[in-house]
Amino acid sequence: MKIDVQVDAKGLACPMPIVRGKKALDAMQSGQFMELFATDKGALNDFQAWVKSSKNEWVSHEEKDGVHRFVIKKG
Amino acid sequence: MEREKSTIVLFSGDLDKAIAAFIIANGAAAYDHDVTIFFTFWGLNTMRKEEVVKTNKGMLEKMFGWMMPRGANKLGLSNMNMLGMGPKMIKHVLKKHNALTLPQLIELAQEQGVKLVACTMTMDLLGLQQEELIDGMEYAGVAAYLGDATNAKVNLFI
């Protein structure tokens, strides 16, 4: 899987990680992959709910040392 | 697919409540909702320009104008205001946690296309004129708000 767009939202507080992710996805083509990093403690629940309500697709999530890495496919 | 809608009535002129309202509005905009914030009563002060704007007003309106906070940077807290120390502390804490300040949240909301509507009836009551509010606002009444709210699933009164 090729990552097309990377977004670094580390250190940013709510609602910025979602806002940054949305902005990046808006500029992408359908089928492209976005990788987003965030350290906000609510980020996992936020991104799960947000992706579910959108046309985009959840690909993967992992967390290491408090840094969340999300991969989302643009729908 | 029809876009989802969200609306917020910002009645309060408290800094903490205005921050909450604008965080929710920006979140909803990131959800791709059409978002409306309807400013009424003390909430209007959030959108006042910081500088003194020359207007033609009566005595009572002038007094209101001087007593009410002039813009997002001048609002007090609903709790622990401590004669203005509270807002200073909150602004410090926001910075420390990398959270956006209220003026930044307002700017982001405008950038994300959040519709900012000032209630013209309460503007009259408080003696506020269009030139005193920041640019890019719309001016309307309760019917326009209800037009947006009727089709929205999230409608908040803050």
Short mmCIF file of C-alpha atoms in Angstrom, two decimals:
data_model
loop_
_atom_site.label_atom_id
_atom_site.label_comp_id
_atom_site.label_asym_id
_atom_site.label_seq_id
_atom_site.Cartn_x
_atom_site.Cartn_y
_atom_site.Cartn_z
CA MET A 1 0.00 0.00 0.00
CA LYS A 2 1.36 3.34 -1.07
CA ILE A 3 0.83 6.33 1.20
CA ASP A 4 -0.16 9.32 -0.92
CA VAL A 5 -0.46 12.04 1.70
CA GLN A 6 1.08 12.35 5.15
CA VAL A 7 -0.39 14.58 7.85
CA ASP A 8 1.42 15.39 11.07
CA ALA A 9 -1.08 16.47 13.73
CA LYS A 10 1.15 15.55 16.67
CA GLY A 11 0.83 17.91 19.62
CA LEU A 12 -2.36 19.47 18.29
CA ALA A 13 -5.46 19.58 20.47
CA CYS A 14 -9.07 18.89 19.59
CA PRO A 15 -10.50 19.71 17.04
CA MET A 16 -7.34 20.26 14.99
CA PRO A 17 -6.39 16.63 14.14
CA ILE A 18 -9.81 16.08 12.54
CA VAL A 19 -9.74 19.46 10.81
CA ARG A 20 -6.28 18.77 9.37
CA GLY A 21 -7.31 15.27 8.29
CA LYS A 22 -10.42 16.58 6.60
CA LYS A 23 -8.49 19.28 4.76
CA ALA A 24 -5.95 16.75 3.48
CA LEU A 25 -8.64 14.30 2.33
CA ASP A 26 -10.54 17.07 0.55
CA ALA A 27 -7.51 17.68 -1.66
CA MET A 28 -7.01 13.97 -2.47
CA GLN A 29 -8.36 11.70 -5.20
CA SER A 30 -10.74 8.86 -4.45
CA GLY A 31 -8.79 5.66 -3.69
CA GLN A 32 -5.70 7.45 -2.36
CA PHE A 33 -4.30 6.73 1.08
CA MET A 34 -3.69 9.23 3.89
CA GLU A 35 -1.44 8.58 6.83
CA LEU A 36 -2.09 10.80 9.86
CA PHE A 37 -0.21 11.04 13.13
CA ALA A 38 -1.82 12.45 16.28
CA THR A 39 -1.11 12.54 19.99
CA ASP A 40 -4.47 13.90 21.17
CA LYS A 41 -5.87 11.41 23.69
CA GLY A 42 -9.32 11.48 22.13
CA ALA A 43 -7.98 10.92 18.63
CA LEU A 44 -8.83 7.20 18.34
CA ASN A 45 -12.51 7.61 19.21
CA ASP A 46 -12.69 10.82 17.19
CA PHE A 47 -11.28 9.30 14.02
CA GLN A 48 -13.35 6.10 14.34
CA ALA A 49 -16.58 8.09 14.60
CA TRP A 50 -15.54 10.53 11.90
CA VAL A 51 -14.55 7.91 9.33
CA LYS A 52 -17.72 5.92 10.01
CA SER A 53 -19.88 8.94 9.17
CA SER A 54 -18.00 9.69 5.96
CA LYS A 55 -17.53 7.95 2.64
CA ASN A 56 -13.90 7.30 3.52
CA GLU A 57 -12.54 3.92 4.53
CA TRP A 58 -10.76 2.89 7.71
CA VAL A 59 -7.56 1.03 6.81
CA SER A 60 -5.51 0.73 9.97
CA HIS A 61 -4.56 2.19 13.32
CA GLU A 62 -1.69 1.58 15.64
CA GLU A 63 -0.38 3.36 18.71
CA LYS A 64 3.16 3.58 19.94
CA ASP A 65 4.38 5.70 22.85
CA GLY A 66 1.23 7.80 22.76
CA VAL A 67 1.48 8.51 19.04
CA HIS A 68 -1.49 7.32 17.01
CA ARG A 69 -0.97 6.41 13.37
CA PHE A 70 -4.07 6.25 11.23
CA VAL A 71 -4.32 5.15 7.63
CA ILE A 72 -7.50 6.20 5.86
CA LYS A 73 -8.52 5.56 2.27
CA LYS A 74 -10.34 8.36 0.54
CA GLY A 75 -13.83 7.25 -0.57
CA MET B 1 -26.13 12.78 -0.93
CA GLU B 2 -27.66 15.71 0.96
CA ARG B 3 -25.20 17.35 3.33
CA GLU B 4 -25.88 17.03 7.05
CA LYS B 5 -26.57 20.22 8.96
CA SER B 6 -25.69 21.45 12.44
CA THR B 7 -26.65 24.65 14.17
CA ILE B 8 -25.61 26.38 17.35
CA VAL B 9 -27.29 29.30 19.08
CA LEU B 10 -24.63 31.23 20.96
CA PHE B 11 -26.57 33.21 23.55
CA SER B 12 -23.80 33.43 26.12
CA GLY B 13 -21.05 36.00 26.10
CA ASP B 14 -18.75 33.91 28.31
CA LEU B 15 -15.31 33.02 26.97
CA ASP B 16 -15.46 29.35 27.99
CA LYS B 17 -18.88 28.82 26.44
CA ALA B 18 -17.87 30.60 23.23
CA ILE B 19 -14.77 28.39 22.97
CA ALA B 20 -16.93 25.28 23.40
CA ALA B 21 -19.35 26.52 20.73
CA PHE B 22 -16.58 27.21 18.22
CA ILE B 23 -14.82 23.88 18.85
CA ILE B 24 -18.09 22.05 18.15
CA ALA B 25 -18.74 24.23 15.08
CA ASN B 26 -15.27 23.51 13.68
CA GLY B 27 -15.67 19.81 14.42
CA ALA B 28 -19.02 19.75 12.62
CA ALA B 29 -17.48 21.55 9.65
CA ALA B 30 -14.79 18.86 9.55
CA TYR B 31 -17.65 16.35 9.45
CA ASP B 32 -18.69 18.11 6.24
CA HIS B 33 -21.83 19.51 7.81
CA ASP B 34 -23.31 22.83 6.80
CA VAL B 35 -22.85 24.69 10.07
CA THR B 36 -24.68 27.78 11.28
CA ILE B 37 -23.91 29.73 14.43
CA PHE B 38 -26.67 32.15 15.37
CA PHE B 39 -25.46 34.89 17.70
CA THR B 40 -27.99 36.48 19.97
CA PHE B 41 -27.91 38.62 23.14
CA TRP B 42 -24.51 38.45 24.87
CA GLY B 43 -23.18 36.03 22.28
CA LEU B 44 -23.07 38.97 19.85
CA ASN B 45 -20.18 40.46 21.82
CA THR B 46 -18.00 37.53 20.69
CA MET B 47 -18.16 38.94 17.17
CA ARG B 48 -17.52 42.59 18.02
CA LYS B 49 -14.50 44.29 16.49
CA GLU B 50 -11.83 45.16 18.99
CA GLU B 51 -11.45 48.75 17.88
CA VAL B 52 -13.93 51.51 18.61
CA VAL B 53 -16.16 52.01 15.60
CA LYS B 54 -17.71 55.41 15.07
CA THR B 55 -21.49 55.08 15.06
CA ASN B 56 -24.46 57.31 15.48
CA LYS B 57 -26.19 56.15 18.67
CA GLY B 58 -28.40 57.32 21.50
CA MET B 59 -27.24 57.67 25.11
CA LEU B 60 -28.50 54.27 26.26
CA GLU B 61 -26.99 52.40 23.31
CA LYS B 62 -23.69 54.16 23.87
CA MET B 63 -23.68 53.05 27.51
CA PHE B 64 -24.39 49.47 26.52
CA GLY B 65 -21.58 49.70 24.01
CA TRP B 66 -19.10 50.81 26.65
CA MET B 67 -20.17 48.26 29.25
CA MET B 68 -20.14 45.19 27.02
CA PRO B 69 -16.91 43.38 26.07
CA ARG B 70 -15.49 44.45 22.74
CA GLY B 71 -14.74 41.17 20.97
CA ALA B 72 -13.50 37.63 21.53
CA ASN B 73 -10.38 38.74 23.37
CA LYS B 74 -12.30 40.66 26.02
CA LEU B 75 -14.79 38.05 27.20
CA GLY B 76 -14.90 36.89 30.81
CA LEU B 77 -15.24 33.34 32.15
CA SER B 78 -18.54 31.89 33.38
CA ASN B 79 -16.64 30.50 36.36
CA MET B 80 -13.45 31.56 38.15
CA ASN B 81 -13.35 34.88 36.32
CA MET B 82 -11.54 36.48 39.30
CA LEU B 83 -11.80 40.04 37.98
CA GLY B 84 -10.17 39.13 34.70
CA MET B 85 -7.40 36.90 36.04
CA GLY B 86 -9.31 33.75 35.00
CA PRO B 87 -9.35 34.53 31.26
CA LYS B 88 -5.61 35.29 31.35
CA MET B 89 -4.98 31.91 32.98
CA ILE B 90 -7.19 30.09 30.47
CA LYS B 91 -5.36 31.71 27.55
CA HIS B 92 -2.05 30.63 29.07
CA VAL B 93 -3.30 27.05 29.55
CA LEU B 94 -4.68 26.91 25.98
CA LYS B 95 -1.30 27.86 24.63
CA LYS B 96 0.44 25.31 26.85
CA HIS B 97 -1.78 22.53 25.52
CA ASN B 98 -1.46 23.66 21.92
CA ALA B 99 -5.19 24.38 21.77
CA LEU B 100 -6.53 27.20 19.64
CA THR B 101 -7.53 30.51 21.19
CA LEU B 102 -11.01 31.90 20.55
CA PRO B 103 -9.87 34.36 17.82
CA GLN B 104 -8.07 31.48 16.08
CA LEU B 105 -11.16 29.27 16.36
CA ILE B 106 -13.28 32.03 14.83
CA GLU B 107 -10.84 32.42 11.96
CA LEU B 108 -10.80 28.66 11.38
CA ALA B 109 -14.60 28.58 11.39
CA GLN B 110 -14.70 31.28 8.72
CA GLU B 111 -12.09 29.42 6.70
CA GLN B 112 -14.19 26.24 6.93
CA GLY B 113 -17.27 28.07 5.70
CA VAL B 114 -19.26 28.13 8.94
CA LYS B 115 -22.20 30.49 8.48
CA LEU B 116 -22.11 33.20 11.14
CA VAL B 117 -25.45 34.88 11.62
CA ALA B 118 -26.15 37.84 13.88
CA CYS B 119 -29.63 38.24 15.34
CA THR B 120 -30.79 41.65 14.18
CA MET B 121 -33.50 42.00 16.83
CA THR B 122 -31.06 41.67 19.75
CA MET B 123 -28.55 43.86 17.92
CA ASP B 124 -31.19 46.58 18.12
CA LEU B 125 -31.83 45.90 21.81
CA LEU B 126 -28.13 46.09 22.70
CA GLY B 127 -27.54 48.98 20.34
CA LEU B 128 -25.00 47.09 18.20
CA GLN B 129 -24.61 48.07 14.56
CA GLN B 130 -23.32 46.01 11.65
CA GLU B 131 -20.13 48.06 11.38
CA GLU B 132 -19.22 47.03 14.94
CA LEU B 133 -19.24 43.31 14.15
CA ILE B 134 -16.49 41.51 12.25
CA ASP B 135 -16.77 41.26 8.48
CA GLY B 136 -18.36 38.30 6.76
CA MET B 137 -21.39 37.93 9.01
CA GLU B 138 -24.95 37.49 7.86
CA TYR B 139 -27.87 39.31 9.44
CA ALA B 140 -31.18 37.61 10.08
CA GLY B 141 -33.90 36.71 12.55
CA VAL B 142 -35.44 33.67 14.16
CA ALA B 143 -37.15 32.46 10.97
CA ALA B 144 -33.83 32.21 9.13
CA TYR B 145 -32.35 30.32 12.08
CA LEU B 146 -35.30 27.91 12.20
CA GLY B 147 -34.97 27.39 8.46
CA ASP B 148 -31.48 26.02 9.07
CA ALA B 149 -32.33 24.22 12.33
CA THR B 150 -35.39 22.39 10.97
CA ASN B 151 -33.23 20.30 8.66
CA ALA B 152 -30.36 19.88 11.11
CA LYS B 153 -29.87 16.93 13.43
CA VAL B 154 -27.56 18.72 15.85
CA ASN B 155 -29.00 21.93 17.29
CA LEU B 156 -27.36 23.38 20.38
CA PHE B 157 -28.17 26.33 22.61
CA ILE B 158 -25.12 27.62 24.42
#
